[in-house]
Short mmCIF file of C-alpha atoms and ligand atoms in Angstrom, two decimals:
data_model
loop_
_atom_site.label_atom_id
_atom_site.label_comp_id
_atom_site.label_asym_id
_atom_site.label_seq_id
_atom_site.Cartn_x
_atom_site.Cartn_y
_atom_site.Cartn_z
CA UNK A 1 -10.73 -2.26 -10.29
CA UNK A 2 -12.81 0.00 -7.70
CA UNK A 3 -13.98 -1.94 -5.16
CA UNK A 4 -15.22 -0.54 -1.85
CA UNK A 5 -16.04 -2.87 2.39
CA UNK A 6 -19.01 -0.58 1.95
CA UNK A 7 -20.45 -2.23 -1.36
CA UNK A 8 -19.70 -6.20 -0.01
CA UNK A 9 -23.02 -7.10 0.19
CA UNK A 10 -23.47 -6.70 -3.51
CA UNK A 11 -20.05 -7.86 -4.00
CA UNK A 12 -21.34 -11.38 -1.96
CA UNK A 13 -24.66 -11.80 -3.90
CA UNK A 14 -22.34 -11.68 -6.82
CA UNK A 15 -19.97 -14.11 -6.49
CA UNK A 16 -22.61 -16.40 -5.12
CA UNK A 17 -24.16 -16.73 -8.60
CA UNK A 18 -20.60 -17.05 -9.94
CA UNK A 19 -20.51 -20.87 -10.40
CA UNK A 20 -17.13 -20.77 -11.98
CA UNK A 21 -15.66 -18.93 -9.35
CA UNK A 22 -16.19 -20.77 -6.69
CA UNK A 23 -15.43 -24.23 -8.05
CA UNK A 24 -12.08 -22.66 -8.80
CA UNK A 25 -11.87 -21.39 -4.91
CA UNK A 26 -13.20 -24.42 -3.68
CA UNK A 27 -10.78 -26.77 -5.70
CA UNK A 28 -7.87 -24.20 -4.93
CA UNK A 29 -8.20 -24.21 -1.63
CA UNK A 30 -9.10 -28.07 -0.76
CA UNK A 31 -5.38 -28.50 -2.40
CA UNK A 32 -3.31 -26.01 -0.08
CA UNK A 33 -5.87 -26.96 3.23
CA UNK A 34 -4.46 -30.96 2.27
CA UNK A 35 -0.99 -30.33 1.25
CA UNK A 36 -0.79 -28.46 4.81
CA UNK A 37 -2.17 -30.99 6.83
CA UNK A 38 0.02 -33.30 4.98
CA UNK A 39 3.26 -31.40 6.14
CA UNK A 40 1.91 -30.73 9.78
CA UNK A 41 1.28 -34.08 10.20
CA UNK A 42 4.94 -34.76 9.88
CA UNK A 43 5.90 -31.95 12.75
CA UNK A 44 4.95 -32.85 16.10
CA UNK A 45 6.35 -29.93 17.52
CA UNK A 46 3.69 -27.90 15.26
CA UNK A 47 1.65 -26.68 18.86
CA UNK A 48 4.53 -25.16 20.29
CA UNK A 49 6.09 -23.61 17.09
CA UNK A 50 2.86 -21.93 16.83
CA UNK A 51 3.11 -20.41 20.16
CA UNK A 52 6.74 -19.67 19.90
CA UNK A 53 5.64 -17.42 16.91
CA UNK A 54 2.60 -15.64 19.02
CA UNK A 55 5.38 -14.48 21.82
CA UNK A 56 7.68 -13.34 19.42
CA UNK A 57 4.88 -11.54 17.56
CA UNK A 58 3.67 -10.15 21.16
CA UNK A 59 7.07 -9.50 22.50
CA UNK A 60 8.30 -7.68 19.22
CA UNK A 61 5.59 -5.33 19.30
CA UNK A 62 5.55 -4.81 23.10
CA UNK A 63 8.82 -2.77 22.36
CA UNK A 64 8.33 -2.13 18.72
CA UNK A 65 9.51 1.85 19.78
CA UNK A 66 12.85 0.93 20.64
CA UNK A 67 13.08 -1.88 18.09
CA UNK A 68 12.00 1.07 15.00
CA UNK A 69 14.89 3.22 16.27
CA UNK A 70 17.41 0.68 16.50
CA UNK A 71 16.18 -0.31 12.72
CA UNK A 72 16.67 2.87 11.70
CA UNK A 73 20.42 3.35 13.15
CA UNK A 74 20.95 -0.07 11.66
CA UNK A 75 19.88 0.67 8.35
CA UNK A 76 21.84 3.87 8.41
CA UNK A 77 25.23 2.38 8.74
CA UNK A 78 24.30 0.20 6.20
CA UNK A 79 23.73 2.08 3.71
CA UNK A 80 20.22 1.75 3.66
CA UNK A 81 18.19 5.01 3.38
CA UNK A 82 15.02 4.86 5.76
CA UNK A 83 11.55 7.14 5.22
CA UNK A 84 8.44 6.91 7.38
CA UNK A 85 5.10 7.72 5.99
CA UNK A 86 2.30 8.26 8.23
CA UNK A 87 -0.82 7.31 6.04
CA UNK A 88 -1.24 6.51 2.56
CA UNK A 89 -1.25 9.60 1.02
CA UNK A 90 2.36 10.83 2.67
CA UNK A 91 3.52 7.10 1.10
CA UNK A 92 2.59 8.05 -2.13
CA UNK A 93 3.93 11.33 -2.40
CA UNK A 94 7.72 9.90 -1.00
CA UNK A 95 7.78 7.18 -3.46
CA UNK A 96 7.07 9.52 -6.50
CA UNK A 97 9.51 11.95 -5.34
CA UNK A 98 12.25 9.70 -5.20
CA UNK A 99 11.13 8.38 -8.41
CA UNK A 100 11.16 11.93 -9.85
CA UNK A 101 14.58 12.90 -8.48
CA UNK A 102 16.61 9.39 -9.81
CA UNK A 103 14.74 9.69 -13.33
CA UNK A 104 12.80 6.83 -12.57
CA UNK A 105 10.43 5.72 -15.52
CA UNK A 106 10.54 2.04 -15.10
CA UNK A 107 9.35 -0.27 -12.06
CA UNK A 108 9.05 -3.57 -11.35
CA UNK A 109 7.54 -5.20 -8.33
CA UNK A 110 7.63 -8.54 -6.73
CA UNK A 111 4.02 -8.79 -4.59
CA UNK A 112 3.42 -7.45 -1.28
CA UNK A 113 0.23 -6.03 -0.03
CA UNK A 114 1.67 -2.93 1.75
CA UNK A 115 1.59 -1.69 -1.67
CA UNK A 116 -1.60 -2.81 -2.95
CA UNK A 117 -3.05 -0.83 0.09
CA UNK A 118 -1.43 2.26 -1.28
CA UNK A 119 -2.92 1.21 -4.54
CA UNK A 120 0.57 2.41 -5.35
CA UNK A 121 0.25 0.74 -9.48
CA UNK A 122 -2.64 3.21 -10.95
CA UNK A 123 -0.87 6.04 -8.66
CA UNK A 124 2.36 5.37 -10.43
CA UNK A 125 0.65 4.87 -14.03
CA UNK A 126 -1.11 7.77 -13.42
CA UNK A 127 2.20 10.10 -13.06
CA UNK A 128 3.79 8.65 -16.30
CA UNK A 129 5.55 5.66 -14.58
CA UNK A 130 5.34 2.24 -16.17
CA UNK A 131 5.17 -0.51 -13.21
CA UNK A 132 4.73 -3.59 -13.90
CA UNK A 133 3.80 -7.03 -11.05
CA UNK A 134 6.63 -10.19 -11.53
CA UNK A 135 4.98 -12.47 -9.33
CA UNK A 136 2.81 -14.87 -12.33
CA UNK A 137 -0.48 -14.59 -10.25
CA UNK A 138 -0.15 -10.49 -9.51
CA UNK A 139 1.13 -9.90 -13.30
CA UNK A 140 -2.37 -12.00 -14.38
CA UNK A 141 -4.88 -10.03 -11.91
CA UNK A 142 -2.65 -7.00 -13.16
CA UNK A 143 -3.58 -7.77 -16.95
CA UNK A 144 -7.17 -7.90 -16.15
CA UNK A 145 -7.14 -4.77 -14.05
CA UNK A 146 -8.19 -6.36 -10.88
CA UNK A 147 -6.54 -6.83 -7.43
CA UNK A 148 -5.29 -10.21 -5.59
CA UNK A 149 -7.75 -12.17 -4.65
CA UNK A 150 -6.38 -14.27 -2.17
CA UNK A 151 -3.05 -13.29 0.24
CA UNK A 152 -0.64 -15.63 -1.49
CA UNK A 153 -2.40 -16.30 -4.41
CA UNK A 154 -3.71 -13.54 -6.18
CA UNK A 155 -4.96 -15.51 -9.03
CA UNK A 156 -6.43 -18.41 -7.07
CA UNK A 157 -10.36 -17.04 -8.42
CA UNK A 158 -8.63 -18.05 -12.27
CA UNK A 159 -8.51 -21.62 -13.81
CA UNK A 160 -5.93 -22.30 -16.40
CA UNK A 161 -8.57 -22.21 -19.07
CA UNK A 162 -8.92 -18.17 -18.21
CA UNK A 163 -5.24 -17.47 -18.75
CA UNK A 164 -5.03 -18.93 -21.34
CA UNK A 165 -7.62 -16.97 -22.56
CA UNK A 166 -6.63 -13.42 -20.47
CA UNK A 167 -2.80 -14.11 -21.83
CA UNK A 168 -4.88 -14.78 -26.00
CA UNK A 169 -6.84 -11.51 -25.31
CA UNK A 170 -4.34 -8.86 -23.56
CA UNK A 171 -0.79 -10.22 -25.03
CA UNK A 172 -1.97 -11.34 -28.19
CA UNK A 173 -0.52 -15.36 -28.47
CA UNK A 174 -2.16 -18.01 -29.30
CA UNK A 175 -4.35 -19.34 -27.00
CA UNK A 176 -2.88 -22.63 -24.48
CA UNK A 177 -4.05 -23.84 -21.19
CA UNK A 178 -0.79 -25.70 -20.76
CA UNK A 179 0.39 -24.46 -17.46
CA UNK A 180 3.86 -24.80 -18.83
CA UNK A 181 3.84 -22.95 -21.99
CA UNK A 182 1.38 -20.10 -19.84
CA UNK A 183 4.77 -19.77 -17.67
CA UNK A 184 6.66 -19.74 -20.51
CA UNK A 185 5.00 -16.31 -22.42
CA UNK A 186 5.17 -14.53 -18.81
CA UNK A 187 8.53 -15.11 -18.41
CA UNK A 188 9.65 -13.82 -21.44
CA UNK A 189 7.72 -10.54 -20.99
CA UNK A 190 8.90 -10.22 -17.89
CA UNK A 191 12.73 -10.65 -18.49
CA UNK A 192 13.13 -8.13 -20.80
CA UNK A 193 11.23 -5.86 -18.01
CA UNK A 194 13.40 -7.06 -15.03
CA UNK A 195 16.73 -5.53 -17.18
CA UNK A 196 15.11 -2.38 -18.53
CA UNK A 197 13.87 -0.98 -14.98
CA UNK A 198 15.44 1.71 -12.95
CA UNK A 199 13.55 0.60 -9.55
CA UNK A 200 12.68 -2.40 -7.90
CA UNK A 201 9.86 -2.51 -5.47
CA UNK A 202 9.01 -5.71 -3.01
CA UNK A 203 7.52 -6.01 0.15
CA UNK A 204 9.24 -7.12 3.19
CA UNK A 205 8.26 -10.41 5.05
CA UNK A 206 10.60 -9.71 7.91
CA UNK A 207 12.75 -6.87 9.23
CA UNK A 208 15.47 -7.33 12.14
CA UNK A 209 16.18 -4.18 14.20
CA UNK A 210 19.84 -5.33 15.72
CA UNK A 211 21.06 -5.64 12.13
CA UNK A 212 19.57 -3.37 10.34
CA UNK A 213 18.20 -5.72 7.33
CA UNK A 214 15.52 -7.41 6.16
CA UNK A 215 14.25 -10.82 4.44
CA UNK A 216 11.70 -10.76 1.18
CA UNK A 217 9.89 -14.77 1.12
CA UNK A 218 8.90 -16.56 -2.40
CA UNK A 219 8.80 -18.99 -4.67
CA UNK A 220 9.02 -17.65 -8.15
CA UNK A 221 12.75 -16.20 -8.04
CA UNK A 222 10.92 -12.59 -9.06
CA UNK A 223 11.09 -10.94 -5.96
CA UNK A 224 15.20 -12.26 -6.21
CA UNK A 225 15.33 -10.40 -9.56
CA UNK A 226 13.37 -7.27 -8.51
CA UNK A 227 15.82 -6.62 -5.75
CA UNK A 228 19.15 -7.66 -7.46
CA UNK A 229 18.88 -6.37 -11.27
CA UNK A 230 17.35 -2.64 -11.42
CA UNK A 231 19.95 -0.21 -9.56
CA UNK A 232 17.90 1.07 -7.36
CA UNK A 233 15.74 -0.79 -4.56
CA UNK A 234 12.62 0.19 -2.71
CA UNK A 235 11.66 -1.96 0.16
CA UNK A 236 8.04 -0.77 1.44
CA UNK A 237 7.54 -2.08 4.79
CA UNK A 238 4.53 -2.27 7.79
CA UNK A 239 6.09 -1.09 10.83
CA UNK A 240 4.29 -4.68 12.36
CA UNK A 241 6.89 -6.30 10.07
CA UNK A 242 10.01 -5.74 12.37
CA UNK A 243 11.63 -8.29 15.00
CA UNK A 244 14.60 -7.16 17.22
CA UNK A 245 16.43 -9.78 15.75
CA UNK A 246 16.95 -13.16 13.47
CA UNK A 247 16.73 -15.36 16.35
CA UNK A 248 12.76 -16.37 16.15
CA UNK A 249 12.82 -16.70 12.32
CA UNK A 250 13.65 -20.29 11.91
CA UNK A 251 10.32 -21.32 13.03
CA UNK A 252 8.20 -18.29 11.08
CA UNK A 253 10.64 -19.65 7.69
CA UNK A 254 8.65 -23.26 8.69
CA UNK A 255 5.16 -21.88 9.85
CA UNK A 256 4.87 -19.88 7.04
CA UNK A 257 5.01 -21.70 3.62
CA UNK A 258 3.58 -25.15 5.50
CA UNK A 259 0.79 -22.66 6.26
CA UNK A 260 0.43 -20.89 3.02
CA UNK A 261 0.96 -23.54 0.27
CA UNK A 262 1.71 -26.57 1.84
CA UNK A 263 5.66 -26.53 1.15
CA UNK A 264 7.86 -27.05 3.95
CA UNK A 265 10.51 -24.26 2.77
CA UNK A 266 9.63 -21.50 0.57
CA UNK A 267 12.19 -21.59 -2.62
CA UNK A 268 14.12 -18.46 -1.80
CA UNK A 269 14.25 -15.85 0.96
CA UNK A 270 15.97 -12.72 -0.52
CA UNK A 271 18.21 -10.89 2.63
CA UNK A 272 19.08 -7.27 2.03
CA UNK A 273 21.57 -5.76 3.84
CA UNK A 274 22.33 -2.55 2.26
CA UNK A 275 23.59 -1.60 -1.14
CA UNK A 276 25.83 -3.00 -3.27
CA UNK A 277 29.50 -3.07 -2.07
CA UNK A 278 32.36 -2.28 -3.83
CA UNK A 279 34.21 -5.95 -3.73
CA UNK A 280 30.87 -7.99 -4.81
CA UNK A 281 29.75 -5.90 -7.21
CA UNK A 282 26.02 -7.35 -6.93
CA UNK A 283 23.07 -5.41 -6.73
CA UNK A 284 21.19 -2.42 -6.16
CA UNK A 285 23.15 0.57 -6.09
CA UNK A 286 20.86 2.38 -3.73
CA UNK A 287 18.79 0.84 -1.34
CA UNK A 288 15.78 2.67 0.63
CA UNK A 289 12.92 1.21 2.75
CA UNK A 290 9.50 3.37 3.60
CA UNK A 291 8.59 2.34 6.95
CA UNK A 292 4.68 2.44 6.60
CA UNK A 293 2.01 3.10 9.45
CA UNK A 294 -1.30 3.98 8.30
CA UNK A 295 -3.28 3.08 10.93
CA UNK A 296 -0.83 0.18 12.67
CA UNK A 297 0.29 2.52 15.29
CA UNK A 298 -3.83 3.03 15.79
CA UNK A 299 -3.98 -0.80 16.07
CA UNK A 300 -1.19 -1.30 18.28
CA UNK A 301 -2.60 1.07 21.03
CA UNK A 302 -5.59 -0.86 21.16
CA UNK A 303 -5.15 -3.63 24.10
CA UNK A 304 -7.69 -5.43 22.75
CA UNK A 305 -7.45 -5.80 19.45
CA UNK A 306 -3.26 -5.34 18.80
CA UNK A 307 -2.64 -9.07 17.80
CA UNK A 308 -4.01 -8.69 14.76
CA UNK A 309 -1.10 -7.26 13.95
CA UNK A 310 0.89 -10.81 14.33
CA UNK A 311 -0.93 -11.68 11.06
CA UNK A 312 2.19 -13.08 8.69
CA UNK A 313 -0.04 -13.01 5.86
CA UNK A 314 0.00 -16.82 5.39
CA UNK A 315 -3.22 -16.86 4.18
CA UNK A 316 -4.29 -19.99 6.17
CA UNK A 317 -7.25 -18.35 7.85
CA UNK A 318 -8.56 -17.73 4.47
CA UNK A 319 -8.19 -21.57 2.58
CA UNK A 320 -10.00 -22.34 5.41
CA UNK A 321 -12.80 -20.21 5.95
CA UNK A 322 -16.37 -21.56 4.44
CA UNK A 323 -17.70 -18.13 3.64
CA UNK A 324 -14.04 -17.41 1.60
CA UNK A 325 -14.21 -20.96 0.44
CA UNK A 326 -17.51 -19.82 -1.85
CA UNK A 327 -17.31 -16.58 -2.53
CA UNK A 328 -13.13 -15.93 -3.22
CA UNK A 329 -11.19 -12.44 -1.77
CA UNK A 330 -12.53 -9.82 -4.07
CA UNK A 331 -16.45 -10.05 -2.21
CA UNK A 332 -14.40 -8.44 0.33
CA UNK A 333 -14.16 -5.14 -1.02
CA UNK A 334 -10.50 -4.59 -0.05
CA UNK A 335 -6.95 -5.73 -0.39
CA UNK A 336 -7.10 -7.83 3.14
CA UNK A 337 -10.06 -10.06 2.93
CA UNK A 338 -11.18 -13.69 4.49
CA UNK A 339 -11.13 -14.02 8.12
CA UNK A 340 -8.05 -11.78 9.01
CA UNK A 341 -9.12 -9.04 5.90
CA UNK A 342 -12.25 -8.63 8.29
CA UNK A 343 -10.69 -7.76 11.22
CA UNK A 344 -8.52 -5.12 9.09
CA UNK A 345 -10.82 -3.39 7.43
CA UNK A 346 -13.38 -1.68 9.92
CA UNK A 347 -9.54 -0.86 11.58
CA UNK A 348 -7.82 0.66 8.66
CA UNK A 349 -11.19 2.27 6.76
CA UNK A 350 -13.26 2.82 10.21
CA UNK A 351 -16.29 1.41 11.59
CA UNK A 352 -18.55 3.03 8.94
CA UNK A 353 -16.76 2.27 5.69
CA UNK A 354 -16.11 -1.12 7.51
CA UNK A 355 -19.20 -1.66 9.44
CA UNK A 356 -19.89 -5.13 6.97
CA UNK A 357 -16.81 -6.83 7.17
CA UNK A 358 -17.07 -8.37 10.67
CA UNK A 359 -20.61 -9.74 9.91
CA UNK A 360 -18.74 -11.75 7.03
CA UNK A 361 -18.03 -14.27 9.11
CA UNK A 362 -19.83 -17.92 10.94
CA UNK A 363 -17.85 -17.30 13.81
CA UNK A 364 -17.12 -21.12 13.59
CA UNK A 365 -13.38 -20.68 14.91
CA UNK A 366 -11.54 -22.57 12.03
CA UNK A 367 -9.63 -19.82 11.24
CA UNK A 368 -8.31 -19.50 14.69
CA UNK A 369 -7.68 -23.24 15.08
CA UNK A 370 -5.27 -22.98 12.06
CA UNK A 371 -3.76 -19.36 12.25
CA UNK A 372 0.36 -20.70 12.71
CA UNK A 373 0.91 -17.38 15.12
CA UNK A 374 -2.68 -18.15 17.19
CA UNK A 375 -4.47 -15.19 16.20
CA UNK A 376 -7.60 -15.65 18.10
CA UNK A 377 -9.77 -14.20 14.94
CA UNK A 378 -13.42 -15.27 15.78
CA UNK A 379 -12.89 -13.41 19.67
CA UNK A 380 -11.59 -10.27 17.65
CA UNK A 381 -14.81 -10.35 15.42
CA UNK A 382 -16.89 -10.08 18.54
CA UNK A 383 -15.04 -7.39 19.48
CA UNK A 384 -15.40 -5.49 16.52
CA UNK A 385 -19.50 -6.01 16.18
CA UNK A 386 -19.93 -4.69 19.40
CA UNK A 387 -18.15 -1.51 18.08
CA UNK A 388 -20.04 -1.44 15.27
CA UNK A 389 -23.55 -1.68 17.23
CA UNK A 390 -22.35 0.76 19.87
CA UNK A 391 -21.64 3.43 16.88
CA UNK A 392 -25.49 2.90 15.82
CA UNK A 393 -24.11 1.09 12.52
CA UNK A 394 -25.27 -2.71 12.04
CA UNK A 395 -27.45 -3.63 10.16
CA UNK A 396 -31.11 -2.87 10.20
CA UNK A 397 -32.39 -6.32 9.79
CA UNK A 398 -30.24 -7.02 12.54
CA UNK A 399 -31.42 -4.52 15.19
CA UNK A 400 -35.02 -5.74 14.41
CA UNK A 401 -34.31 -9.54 14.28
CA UNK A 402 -32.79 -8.71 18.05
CA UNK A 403 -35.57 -6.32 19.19
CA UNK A 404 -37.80 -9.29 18.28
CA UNK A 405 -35.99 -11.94 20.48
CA UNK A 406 -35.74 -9.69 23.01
CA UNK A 407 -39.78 -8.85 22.88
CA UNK A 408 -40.44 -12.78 23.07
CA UNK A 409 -37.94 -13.69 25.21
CA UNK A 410 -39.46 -11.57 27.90
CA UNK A 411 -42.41 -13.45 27.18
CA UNK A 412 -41.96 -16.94 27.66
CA UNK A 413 -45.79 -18.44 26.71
CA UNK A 414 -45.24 -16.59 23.45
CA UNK A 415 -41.59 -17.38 23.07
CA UNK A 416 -42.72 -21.39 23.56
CA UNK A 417 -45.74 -20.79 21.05
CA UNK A 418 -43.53 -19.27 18.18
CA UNK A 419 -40.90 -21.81 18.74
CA UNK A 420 -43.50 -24.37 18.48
CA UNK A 421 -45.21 -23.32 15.35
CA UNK A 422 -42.55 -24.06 12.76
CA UNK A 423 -41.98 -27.75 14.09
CA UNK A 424 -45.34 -27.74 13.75
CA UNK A 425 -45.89 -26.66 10.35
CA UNK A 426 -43.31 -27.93 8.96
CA UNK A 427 -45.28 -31.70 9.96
CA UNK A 428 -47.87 -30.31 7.32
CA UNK A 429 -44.96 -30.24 4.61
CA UNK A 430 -43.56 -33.20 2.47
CA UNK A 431 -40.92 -34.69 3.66
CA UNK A 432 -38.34 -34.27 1.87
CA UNK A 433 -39.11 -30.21 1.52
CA UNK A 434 -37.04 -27.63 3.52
CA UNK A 435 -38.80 -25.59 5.45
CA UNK A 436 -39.44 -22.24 3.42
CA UNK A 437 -37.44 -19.54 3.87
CA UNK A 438 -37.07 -16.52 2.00
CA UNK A 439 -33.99 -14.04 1.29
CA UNK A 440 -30.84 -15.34 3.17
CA UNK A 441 -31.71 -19.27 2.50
CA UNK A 442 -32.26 -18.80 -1.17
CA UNK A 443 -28.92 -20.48 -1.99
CA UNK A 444 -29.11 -22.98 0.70
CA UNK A 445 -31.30 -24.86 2.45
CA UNK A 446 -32.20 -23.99 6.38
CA UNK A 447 -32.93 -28.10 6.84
CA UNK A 448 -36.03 -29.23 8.74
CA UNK A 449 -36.76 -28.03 12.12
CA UNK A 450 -36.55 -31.06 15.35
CA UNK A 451 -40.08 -30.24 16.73
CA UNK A 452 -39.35 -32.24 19.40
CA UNK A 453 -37.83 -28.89 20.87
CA UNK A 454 -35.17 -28.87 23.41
CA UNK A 455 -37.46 -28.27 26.62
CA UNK A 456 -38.78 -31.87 25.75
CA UNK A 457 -35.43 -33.12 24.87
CA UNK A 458 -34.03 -31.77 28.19
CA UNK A 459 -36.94 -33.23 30.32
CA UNK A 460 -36.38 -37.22 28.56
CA UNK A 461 -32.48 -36.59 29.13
CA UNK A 462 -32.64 -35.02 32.32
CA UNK A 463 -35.12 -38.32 33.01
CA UNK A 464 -32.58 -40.83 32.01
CA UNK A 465 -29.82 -39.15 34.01
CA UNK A 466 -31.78 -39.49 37.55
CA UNK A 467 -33.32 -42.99 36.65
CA UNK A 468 -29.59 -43.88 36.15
CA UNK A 469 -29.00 -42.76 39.64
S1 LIG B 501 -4.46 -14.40 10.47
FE1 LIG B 501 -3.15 -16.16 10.78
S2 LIG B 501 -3.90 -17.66 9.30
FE2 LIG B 501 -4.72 -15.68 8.65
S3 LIG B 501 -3.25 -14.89 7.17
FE3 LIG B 501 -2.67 -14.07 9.17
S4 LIG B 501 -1.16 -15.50 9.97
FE4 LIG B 501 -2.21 -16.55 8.31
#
């Protein structure tokens, strides 16, 4: 699936006409936005747990330097062989080589992002390497060829009825919509795969500089197997990732799956310290992690705009979001998408191949009023369309629509006169018609315009006030 921030606006009309998608969005993410109010209801320490997490976040990247090196050292004396990519590209070209040199023709992968942004799959299938997703929702989305469409949930855009269908069409069983017997073909795919592969590939959810280690989150037990089973491990890893140490994770273990799903523990959280030793005999043989930056280090030098790198990936921001809500992750155009994707994207791709993503957005705040590590989202938008108009890239329409205002304003008998006229003509209209407007309000309607206008509404209110005394 080839899908480009520079194409979204197609990508948006799309999905808009896609009635089955977004009931299944919609119904999705009603479920995890109630299951999580449910559980925060029940912490009334939920405030300050929040803000615990955004000083951690802020504190661990103030001296994320000294915090890589000590990783680093750490890792070392564990066993633990480190690389550091700079970009994509350098990522890539690491992971193949290591695959090359250990004879590696067999992957599995529990989900993480950090690879999906190195579209690291098709790379690997395209140099001869079978790799295959564990997590249920990445290994559907990986049947059909597509990516995640959601942070947690990758298949959140499906409804049962499609996998049963996806799981008739690309494995071949008989068709079922029963969740049960759905989870039941996966896993015995996927169990033969686990014990045939060489590597294991995950993500990392946390990394601890003083100990040199580092903590893989989920709820399927697949990430568990991907790191335990195949002899070797690769752990690929956004330098944002690391704390200096395990003391601020109890609260990111709670803010996390109450955030994403609604649980109030994830099922497992997979530590890796190093290799296998000699007197456990458990696990990978060799352990490496690629230390990724591709941009972060771009991010973090930027005053202004560094917290989105606090982002835990909770997916929160998105569940709640009313533009996600109807048109699902892959109108994005990207791996990242909803409220936080749009902040990534112009800052990974660049303002041009980006210069959409921050307009994707009501600016209504929800996301920030939910975001467990207080990412202030909407105030990072701003930031980002200003960029985006200083380069000379918004939108046409956009420039015009503000020349316009800025004509009338300047002119305030004409300004009152064109405010006027739709109150006015709308009087003309049945009542129950919305006013008509072309383009933007064909799927919904702009609602009738108050022609009592707010200089009159001002005066009689301004009126009452005094007369009150
Ligand atoms: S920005 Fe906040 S709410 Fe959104 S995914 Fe990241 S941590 Fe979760």
């Amino acid at each position: 699936m080839n899908l480009s921030p520079g194409n979204t606006k197609s990508y948006l009309h799309a999905a808009l006409q896609n009635e089955r998608l977004r009931v299944a969005v919609d119904k999705a993410t009603q479920t995890a936005l109630k299951k999580r109010q449910d559980k925060v209801d029940q912490i009334p320490v939920w405030e300050e747990m929040r803000w615990q997490a955004h000083a951690a976040k802020r504190d661990a990247l103030e001296h994320l330097a000294e915090n890589l090196e000590t990783f680093e050292k750490n890792c070392q004396t564990n066993g633990i062989i480190v690389h550091w990519a700079r970009d994509g590209e350098e990522a890539r070209q690491i992971i193949l080589r290591l695959m090359l040199e250990k004879n590696v023709k067999q992957v599995v992968k529990s989900k993480s992002l950090t690879t999906e942004e190195l579209h690291l799959n098709h790379f690997l299938q395209d140099n001869g390497i079978e790799t295959l997703e564990t997590d249920l929702g990445e290994y559907i989305v990986q049947l059909l060829d597509q990516i995640p469409s959601h942070l947690t949930a990758p298949a959140l855009h499906l409804t049962r009825v499609d996998v049963g269908k996806i799981f008739h069409e690309k494995l071949g069983v008989p068709y079922t919509e029963d969740p049960h017997e759905l989870l039941q073909i996966a896993r015995a795919r996927l169990r033969q795969k686990f014990l045939a592969a060489e590597m294991g590939i995950s993500g990392v959810n946390f990394a601890f500089a003083d100990s040199g280690s580092f903590c893989v989150v989920e709820n399927e037990a697949n990430a568990f197997l991907t790191v335990s089973l195949p002899r070797i491990h690769l752990a690929v890893m956004g330098l944002e990732k690391l704390l200096p140490d395990q003391s601020g994770l109890g609260t990111f273990l709670k803010l996390l799956p109450i955030s994403a799903t609604g649980q109030k523990a994830s099922s497992y959280v997979n530590f890796i310290g190093g290799p296998r030793r000699q007197r456990c005999g458990e696990g990978p043989e060799e352990v490496h992690v690629l230390i990724l930056d591709n941009g972060r280090s771009r991010i973090l030098a930027d005053s202004q705009l560094r917290e989105t790198l606090f982002c835990i990936r909770c997916g929160a921001c998105l569940n709640v979001c009313p533009i996600y809500q109807q048109v699902g992750g892959h109108a994005y155009g990207w791996v990242y998408m909803g409220p936080i994707g749009i902040t990534l994207i112009p800052q990974y791709l660049g303002s041009l191949e980006g210069r959409y993503a921050p307009f994707v957005s009501s600016l209504c705040g929800a996301c920030h009023e939910i975001c467990p590590v207080h990412i202030n989202i909407p105030h990072h938008l701003l930031k980002l369309r200003h960029r985006i108009v200083d380069a000379g890239l918004s939108m046409k329409v956009e420039k015009w629509g503000i020349r316009g205002w800025a004509f009338l304003a300047k002119r305030p008998r004409l300004y009152r006169f064109v405010t006027w006229f739709p109150g006015k003509f709308q009087q003309l209209l049945p009542k129950e018609t919305a006013f008509p407007a072309p383009g933007y309000f064909k799927k919904r309607a702009l609602g009738r315009f108050d022609h009592t206008g707010f200089r009159n509404r001002y005066r009689t209110w301004r009126k009452k006030i005094i007369s009150k005394g």
